[in-house]
Amino acid sequence: MEFFLEQILNGLVYGVLLFLTAAGLSLIFGLMNVVSLAHGSFFMMGGYVAYSLYRLTGSFWAALLLAPVPIVAAGVAMEVIFLRPLYRRGHLDQVLLTFGFTFIFLDAVQTIWGRDVLALPPPAVFDGVVALGTGVFSSYRLFLIGFGLAIALLLWLFLDRSQLGARVRAGVDDAAMAGGLGCNISALFTAIFGAGVALAALGGVAAGPIFGIYPGEDAEILIPAFIVIVVGGMGSLRGAFVGSLLIGEADTFGNAYMPQLALFLIYLVMAIVLLVRPQGLFGIKHGLAASPSGSTPAAPLPSRRALAIGLIGVAALVIYPLLVADYQRSLVTELLIFAIVAMSLDLLLGFTGLMSLGHAAFFGLGAYVVIVLGTFFDFNAWFGVALGIGAAALAALVIGYFCVRASGIPFLMLTLAFSQLVYSVALKWRDVTGGSDGIGLAVKPSLFGFTLSNSLTMYFVALFFFVLCFLGLRRLVSSPLGRVFIGIRENEARMLAIGYATRRYKLASFTIGGAVAGLAGGLYAVFNGFISPDAVYWSASGDILIMVMLGGAGTLLGPVFGAAAFLLMKNLVSTYSEHWLAIIGVVFVACVLFFPGGFWGTLRQVRIMTREKVPA
Amino acid sequence: MAGARAGPKLPGRLRMLELDGIHTYYGDSHVLRGVSLSVGAGEVVCLLGRNGAGKTTTILTAMGYVKPRTGRIAYRARNITALRPFEIARLGVGYVPQERGIFPSLTVVENLTVFARGTRRGRWTLPRIFALFPVLEARVGHLGFQLSGGEQQMLSIARALMLNPTLLLLDEPSEGLAPMILQQIVTAIKSLRNEGLAILLVEQNLRTALALGDRHHVLNKGEICYTGSSAELGGNDTVLRDYLSV
Ligand SMILES: Nc1ncnc2c1ncn2[C@@H]1O[C@H](COP(=O)(O)OP(=O)(O)OP(=O)(O)O)[C@@H](O)[C@H]1O
Ligand SMILES: [Mg+2]
């Protein structure tokens, strides 16, 4: 009985922390339709700043009160300077921008505080235990529960009873209308953004004495907070509250009573809610967003010229490896493999308008299948690749089944959440996946007697599959099915109205994209002989996304160049600088600010500008 | 009403709203093609025209939601072309959109008070609103989404009045209303006119327009193709047939 009660309280502790993060996220989304992936970073930075403040002042309370101040300043600066100019653009730009900031913030934290787990002691008053039946319970945890519930109550009073709160609700209902009645929406939004950041930072401080402070906390809180929002309903404070407690309890009880399945439990809760109420428990049913993609797809090249350029490109790719050293050759092999992944994501993103931030999961799945089967059952690698494709397709089918019930930002949150599930499995199923150390093949696979350690063979294998995927996908996007995908991207409501079951088509696109990513993963496993959970971490999904965006979504060739540019840059930078993370973050931000539409889009823009005479 | 065709020449302060040579685009499509009109103090000016003629776009442009590519908008002789909607609202322009824009999760009272301005010195207070639209008083505690279409329309007008505006932009207040409700709204607008509130009224219903308007502009494909008083418009069968399909 005591154990049961203790679990309830522990669930509340986690739930309260989730609430502090999710409340701000939910309001920010509700008010401006903006999603900030950096929200978890503010949580994490709150902990770090509090740690330094504690070292400085010796007082937990001073740390708790003061830590949010610089974090809010950083958050508001990010909102005003970078995010605000993007409101008129699509969600994707906001996602990429704030994603870029997560890298920058993480690098800053690691540079200043290092990578170790830091401990923040609880305040002296609560540094003990209280009796709980025959057992005891940490008094700091009890305090935290009270603190979180008190903040929830204050927030509710503010929103429900105050004039300003009514303005926020009005803004959530209809921001444009509120503007027409004299409400300065952008000022209001900045205030709410700041308040949301403050809550997250407070959560980060409060979590310190229990969980410690460490890099990676950002994703660890952000992703369950996304799940909370999906479960509770976007833009609803009540939803965030109920969702937080539900997820907090589910996770805690899962860990206590069935640790093997605990990982899946919150996903199970989420899946059930999605099936029963796709808009979340307290969500309002939203219409379909008009145009989710932030980028205008570029026009394809005229086909004759495209053919010529394509042949020249392939010829160059055939001759190139014969002229260079092993290192360059394997670099290009890797480029070709990632070009396949990037194209597969572009099928979702650029052609179907599905913003997936979990694509690395399918890539990783393909790779793990090859290596795990190769290691434990001595499977032929090529058979493994085929099975990997099947596994990725199946996973995409199952995950997609739930995700396509949402669109826009909720879709993105769901794909991210599910991919994090794959990551967690890769991390925790040690016996099979090798955990965080990863797993490698003992023997290099071979093809028709050529061992693939010979990088020339591997290169041509990758080139073959790259050309195959390119032609296949190109065929697909110009087929009737592809035209339906594009129709959904342009205007899902219209496609629905003229009789297409858009969910099924979105699922088809998602599954095909997943399968192709699985193929790339399998090739990568054969090529690299090793895979670790890093390959399925959310930042890996972000990498793929940035490849697509760099090149230009909605063109097949764009992502190929995007992948090449990204990997070359990564190679170059990581040999010269330790601050790879910050630099990649800056690249994300710069890409959004200066290359809307990617290289391809920018190229087209330049072409239009130079062709057009002075407009009348 | 002298000089209905050109609009009255009034001292700057009394020219409540002036649109001058407005060209508005949505992307590449050229929707308003040189619209000029003015609303004087205490005047009700109607904007008529078929579906898609550009009436709403004219209102949205005046309100600052959509920026004209060329042309000038002035409120009481002050150039407001570059201002944002909230700034224009704060100057004293009340906006009632075609789709009413009621905040669904706010109660009727909250809808009325949330952005109310100048209620202490101004004319409009909750009691006066309830005197104008008694139905709303019976519904004070209801949430916005629980109201009927007619109630939403009244609430939307009332909410704009709570800003104590000097100019009201009304976009098709009669659209889709039952005759009895329509009558209440027409009566209310008449009493607003009698109090001297300047109104730019978009109206598809000719009878309502003729009953309420001092002057009428007929829009066709983004251009004002006819301007006249109620008597002139009512008697001009060509315009009625060609541009209003009456
Ligand atoms: N957001 C938009 N983007 C592109 N075109 C638009 C947009 N809004 C309106 N239009 C087009 O501009 C034209 C004028 O529209 P507007 O809404 O101003 O007409 P209206 O006179 O108010 O019509 P109604 O009587 O139906 O309300 C129409 O052809 C319409 O299709
Ligand atoms: Mg209209």
PDB file of C-alpha atoms in Angstrom, chain A residues 89 93 293-301 346 546-559 561-562 591-611:
ATOM      1  CA  ARG A  89       5.849  31.886 -43.003  1.00  0.00           C
ATOM      2  CA  ASP A  93      10.568  27.572 -40.600  1.00  0.00           C
ATOM      3  CA  SER A 293       4.654  23.635 -45.829  1.00  0.00           C
ATOM      4  CA  GLY A 294       6.712  26.756 -45.443  1.00  0.00           C
ATOM      5  CA  SER A 295       8.479  26.467 -48.714  1.00  0.00           C
ATOM      6  CA  THR A 296       7.293  26.996 -52.222  1.00  0.00           C
ATOM      7  CA  PRO A 297       8.327  24.044 -54.266  1.00  0.00           C
ATOM      8  CA  ALA A 298      10.537  24.882 -57.167  1.00  0.00           C
ATOM      9  CA  ALA A 299       9.575  24.123 -60.710  1.00  0.00           C
ATOM     10  CA  PRO A 300      11.253  21.049 -62.130  1.00  0.00           C
ATOM     11  CA  LEU A 301      13.878  21.465 -64.766  1.00  0.00           C
ATOM     12  CA  ASP A 346      11.223  14.917 -49.090  1.00  0.00           C
ATOM     13  CA  ILE A 546      17.882  20.293 -42.614  1.00  0.00           C
ATOM     14  CA  MET A 547      19.316  18.406 -45.582  1.00  0.00           C
ATOM     15  CA  VAL A 548      15.939  18.601 -47.249  1.00  0.00           C
ATOM     16  CA  MET A 549      15.405  22.225 -46.342  1.00  0.00           C
ATOM     17  CA  LEU A 550      18.912  23.272 -47.327  1.00  0.00           C
ATOM     18  CA  GLY A 551      18.423  21.828 -50.770  1.00  0.00           C
ATOM     19  CA  GLY A 552      14.813  22.853 -51.119  1.00  0.00           C
ATOM     20  CA  ALA A 553      11.799  20.751 -50.259  1.00  0.00           C
ATOM     21  CA  GLY A 554       9.524  19.708 -53.057  1.00  0.00           C
ATOM     22  CA  THR A 555      12.289  18.934 -55.526  1.00  0.00           C
ATOM     23  CA  LEU A 556      13.977  15.549 -55.574  1.00  0.00           C
ATOM     24  CA  LEU A 557      17.376  16.829 -56.518  1.00  0.00           C
ATOM     25  CA  GLY A 558      17.415  19.636 -53.952  1.00  0.00           C
ATOM     26  CA  PRO A 559      17.678  17.306 -50.956  1.00  0.00           C
ATOM     27  CA  PHE A 561      22.548  18.589 -52.827  1.00  0.00           C
ATOM     28  CA  GLY A 562      21.346  19.491 -49.354  1.00  0.00           C
ATOM     29  CA  CYS A 591      19.072  28.532 -43.562  1.00  0.00           C
ATOM     30  CA  VAL A 592      15.697  29.708 -42.337  1.00  0.00           C
ATOM     31  CA  LEU A 593      16.562  33.379 -42.401  1.00  0.00           C
ATOM     32  CA  PHE A 594      18.492  33.592 -45.642  1.00  0.00           C
ATOM     33  CA  PHE A 595      17.512  30.623 -47.783  1.00  0.00           C
ATOM     34  CA  PRO A 596      13.786  30.207 -47.539  1.00  0.00           C
ATOM     35  CA  GLY A 597      13.081  27.468 -50.058  1.00  0.00           C
ATOM     36  CA  GLY A 598      16.636  26.135 -49.894  1.00  0.00           C
ATOM     37  CA  PHE A 599      19.344  26.404 -52.552  1.00  0.00           C
ATOM     38  CA  TRP A 600      16.908  25.427 -55.206  1.00  0.00           C
ATOM     39  CA  GLY A 601      14.304  27.937 -54.130  1.00  0.00           C
ATOM     40  CA  THR A 602      16.886  30.671 -53.832  1.00  0.00           C
ATOM     41  CA  LEU A 603      18.285  29.800 -57.219  1.00  0.00           C
ATOM     42  CA  ARG A 604      14.845  30.066 -58.715  1.00  0.00           C
ATOM     43  CA  GLN A 605      14.245  33.341 -56.927  1.00  0.00           C
ATOM     44  CA  VAL A 606      17.437  34.744 -58.346  1.00  0.00           C
ATOM     45  CA  ARG A 607      16.476  33.501 -61.790  1.00  0.00           C
ATOM     46  CA  ILE A 608      13.089  35.151 -61.569  1.00  0.00           C
ATOM     47  CA  MET A 609      14.613  38.384 -60.378  1.00  0.00           C
ATOM     48  CA  THR A 610      17.207  38.526 -63.095  1.00  0.00           C
ATOM     49  CA  ARG A 611      14.762  37.568 -65.798  1.00  0.00           C
TER      50      ARG A 611
END
